mmCIF file of C-alpha atoms in Angstrom:
data_model
loop_
_atom_site.group_PDB
_atom_site.id
_atom_site.type_symbol
_atom_site.label_atom_id
_atom_site.label_comp_id
_atom_site.label_asym_id
_atom_site.label_seq_id
_atom_site.Cartn_x
_atom_site.Cartn_y
_atom_site.Cartn_z
ATOM 1 C CA MET A 1 160.888 64.866 104.064
ATOM 2 C CA LYS A 2 161.659 67.532 101.474
ATOM 3 C CA LYS A 3 160.315 65.340 98.689
ATOM 4 C CA PHE A 4 157.165 64.712 100.718
ATOM 5 C CA ARG A 5 156.573 68.445 101.189
ATOM 6 C CA ALA A 6 157.230 69.128 97.533
ATOM 7 C CA LEU A 7 154.716 66.515 96.360
ATOM 8 C CA TRP A 8 151.965 66.903 98.951
ATOM 9 C CA HIS A 9 148.963 69.092 98.193
ATOM 10 C CA SER A 10 145.358 69.078 99.317
ATOM 11 C CA ASP A 11 144.102 67.249 96.208
ATOM 12 C CA LEU A 12 145.859 64.081 97.408
ATOM 13 C CA ILE A 13 143.705 63.718 100.518
ATOM 14 C CA GLN A 14 140.772 62.030 98.783
ATOM 15 C CA PRO A 15 142.822 59.386 96.866
ATOM 16 C CA PHE A 16 144.846 58.739 100.036
ATOM 17 C CA ILE A 17 141.698 58.154 102.106
ATOM 18 C CA TYR A 18 140.186 55.916 99.416
ATOM 19 C CA LYS A 19 143.299 53.767 99.191
ATOM 20 C CA ALA A 20 143.785 53.556 102.964
ATOM 21 C CA PHE A 21 140.142 52.670 103.601
ATOM 22 C CA THR A 22 140.145 50.006 100.876
ATOM 23 C CA ARG A 23 143.336 48.437 102.206
ATOM 24 C CA LEU A 24 142.038 48.533 105.759
ATOM 25 C CA ILE A 25 138.728 46.846 104.916
ATOM 26 C CA TRP A 26 140.343 44.164 102.742
ATOM 27 C CA GLY A 27 142.975 43.528 105.419
ATOM 28 C CA LEU A 28 140.389 43.179 108.178
ATOM 29 C CA PHE A 29 138.328 40.841 106.023
ATOM 30 C CA LEU A 30 141.320 38.700 105.086
ATOM 31 C CA ALA A 31 142.716 38.512 108.624
ATOM 32 C CA LEU A 32 139.409 37.596 110.196
ATOM 33 C CA LEU A 33 138.560 35.071 107.478
ATOM 34 C CA LEU A 34 141.940 33.349 107.712
ATOM 35 C CA SER A 35 141.878 33.327 111.493
ATOM 36 C CA TYR A 36 138.372 31.850 111.437
ATOM 37 C CA PHE A 37 139.492 28.897 109.324
ATOM 38 C CA ALA A 38 142.823 28.523 111.142
ATOM 39 C CA ASP A 39 141.055 28.622 114.542
ATOM 40 C CA ALA A 40 138.765 25.804 113.481
ATOM 41 C CA ALA A 41 141.736 23.684 112.440
ATOM 42 C CA SER A 42 144.127 24.414 115.305
ATOM 43 C CA GLY A 43 141.870 25.421 118.171
ATOM 44 C CA ARG A 44 143.909 28.548 118.993
ATOM 45 C CA ASP A 45 143.117 32.221 118.516
ATOM 46 C CA LEU A 46 145.330 33.476 115.686
ATOM 47 C CA ARG A 47 143.822 36.914 115.066
ATOM 48 C CA GLY A 48 146.767 38.711 116.654
ATOM 49 C CA TRP A 49 149.222 36.863 114.455
ATOM 50 C CA MET A 50 147.152 37.560 111.330
ATOM 51 C CA PHE A 51 147.074 41.270 112.114
ATOM 52 C CA LEU A 52 150.823 41.214 112.752
ATOM 53 C CA LEU A 53 151.363 39.501 109.394
ATOM 54 C CA LEU A 54 149.201 42.094 107.636
ATOM 55 C CA SER A 55 151.134 44.844 109.374
ATOM 56 C CA ALA A 56 154.375 43.404 108.006
ATOM 57 C CA VAL A 57 152.866 43.187 104.508
ATOM 58 C CA CYS A 58 151.742 46.827 104.705
ATOM 59 C CA PHE A 59 155.174 47.939 105.926
ATOM 60 C CA GLY A 60 156.668 46.062 102.957
ATOM 61 C CA GLY A 61 154.277 47.838 100.584
ATOM 62 C CA ALA A 62 155.207 51.176 102.136
ATOM 63 C CA TRP A 63 158.884 50.374 101.662
ATOM 64 C CA LEU A 64 158.307 49.518 97.992
ATOM 65 C CA SER A 65 156.395 52.775 97.514
ATOM 66 C CA HIS A 66 159.273 54.640 99.172
ATOM 67 C CA LEU A 67 161.729 53.005 96.780
ATOM 68 C CA GLN A 68 159.546 53.982 93.832
ATOM 69 C CA LEU A 69 159.425 57.567 95.108
ATOM 70 C CA ASP A 70 163.225 57.581 95.072
ATOM 71 C CA GLY A 71 163.236 56.538 91.423
ATOM 72 C CA MET A 72 163.457 52.754 91.453
ATOM 73 C CA ALA A 73 161.486 51.206 88.601
ATOM 74 C CA LEU A 74 159.436 48.112 89.441
ATOM 75 C CA PRO A 75 157.426 47.426 86.257
ATOM 76 C CA LYS A 76 155.947 44.091 87.339
ATOM 77 C CA LEU A 77 154.653 45.662 90.546
ATOM 78 C CA ASP A 78 153.001 48.444 88.541
ATOM 79 C CA THR A 79 151.253 45.961 86.234
ATOM 80 C CA PHE A 80 150.122 43.959 89.285
ATOM 81 C CA ARG A 81 148.677 47.108 90.871
ATOM 82 C CA ASP A 82 146.962 47.999 87.589
ATOM 83 C CA ARG A 83 145.296 44.585 87.512
ATOM 84 C CA LEU A 84 144.120 44.991 91.107
ATOM 85 C CA ASP A 85 142.774 48.506 90.540
ATOM 86 C CA ARG A 86 140.839 47.525 87.420
ATOM 87 C CA THR A 87 137.309 47.805 88.746
ATOM 88 C CA LYS A 88 134.087 48.741 87.050
ATOM 89 C CA HIS A 89 132.323 51.530 88.820
ATOM 90 C CA LYS A 90 128.566 51.429 88.644
ATOM 91 C CA GLN A 91 126.938 54.757 89.143
ATOM 92 C CA GLN A 92 123.751 54.570 91.116
ATOM 93 C CA GLY A 93 121.162 57.250 91.448
ATOM 94 C CA ASP A 94 120.408 60.070 89.096
ATOM 95 C CA LEU A 95 123.070 61.836 87.136
ATOM 96 C CA ILE A 96 121.967 65.146 88.603
ATOM 97 C CA ASP A 97 123.137 63.945 92.040
ATOM 98 C CA TYR A 98 126.739 63.886 90.796
ATOM 99 C CA ILE A 99 126.716 66.951 88.565
ATOM 100 C CA ASP A 100 128.594 69.236 90.985
ATOM 101 C CA GLN A 101 131.063 66.586 92.080
ATOM 102 C CA LYS A 102 134.469 66.714 90.419
ATOM 103 C CA PRO A 103 135.563 63.199 89.417
ATOM 104 C CA GLU A 104 138.706 62.142 91.233
ATOM 105 C CA THR A 105 140.536 59.022 90.169
ATOM 106 C CA SER A 106 144.053 57.818 90.710
ATOM 107 C CA ASP A 107 144.498 57.971 86.917
ATOM 108 C CA ALA A 108 144.645 61.767 87.197
ATOM 109 C CA LEU A 109 147.664 61.570 89.521
ATOM 110 C CA ASP A 110 151.188 61.423 88.218
ATOM 111 C CA ASP A 111 153.445 58.572 89.315
ATOM 112 C CA ASP A 112 155.124 60.359 92.216
ATOM 113 C CA GLU A 113 151.806 61.516 93.663
ATOM 114 C CA LEU A 114 150.378 58.002 93.325
ATOM 115 C CA HIS A 115 153.390 56.468 95.077
ATOM 116 C CA LEU A 116 153.105 59.066 97.840
ATOM 117 C CA CYS A 117 149.422 58.188 98.368
ATOM 118 C CA LEU A 118 150.283 54.481 98.419
ATOM 119 C CA LEU A 119 153.121 55.085 100.884
ATOM 120 C CA LEU A 120 150.901 56.994 103.295
ATOM 121 C CA ALA A 121 148.005 54.534 102.948
ATOM 122 C CA ASP A 122 150.283 51.559 103.619
ATOM 123 C CA LEU A 123 151.888 53.256 106.630
ATOM 124 C CA ILE A 124 148.534 54.129 108.189
ATOM 125 C CA CYS A 125 147.196 50.603 107.639
ATOM 126 C CA ALA A 126 150.393 49.027 108.972
ATOM 127 C CA ILE A 127 150.191 51.088 112.151
ATOM 128 C CA ILE A 128 146.503 50.242 112.629
ATOM 129 C CA PHE A 129 147.141 46.519 112.099
ATOM 130 C CA LEU A 130 150.130 46.624 114.460
ATOM 131 C CA VAL A 131 148.047 48.257 117.188
ATOM 132 C CA LEU A 132 145.251 45.703 116.622
ATOM 133 C CA SER A 133 147.716 42.826 116.901
ATOM 134 C CA LEU A 134 149.129 44.206 120.154
ATOM 135 C CA VAL A 135 145.659 44.761 121.619
ATOM 136 C CA ILE A 136 144.328 41.341 120.618
ATOM 137 C CA TYR A 137 147.469 39.357 121.393
#
């Protein structure tokens, strides 16, 4: 908890929300898509199990982020995350619409702040998926 308080500041809210929202949307999409195809094959409703599986995956990601916060080096995981985060952002609208907005990317964060954002995002998503699995099942 002391490390969390030492690292947390208000500039981490926006990257945390972006990462949590992205994980939540991709998880919902994946769970519902897989349950749709599995329901057609088996004839049973598997949405609860898919959400429970995603909750376990998110808890595992949170645990890995916690280990990285404590100093464990996982270089293959970092290169995998870099490949996943490599997206091309297309700016739409006029440039004047974005002139007062300060650009925030996860590249501006140091490693500990990034791992803290990932830890919190994974925990929030895991809790949401766990509640969804309990409600649906």
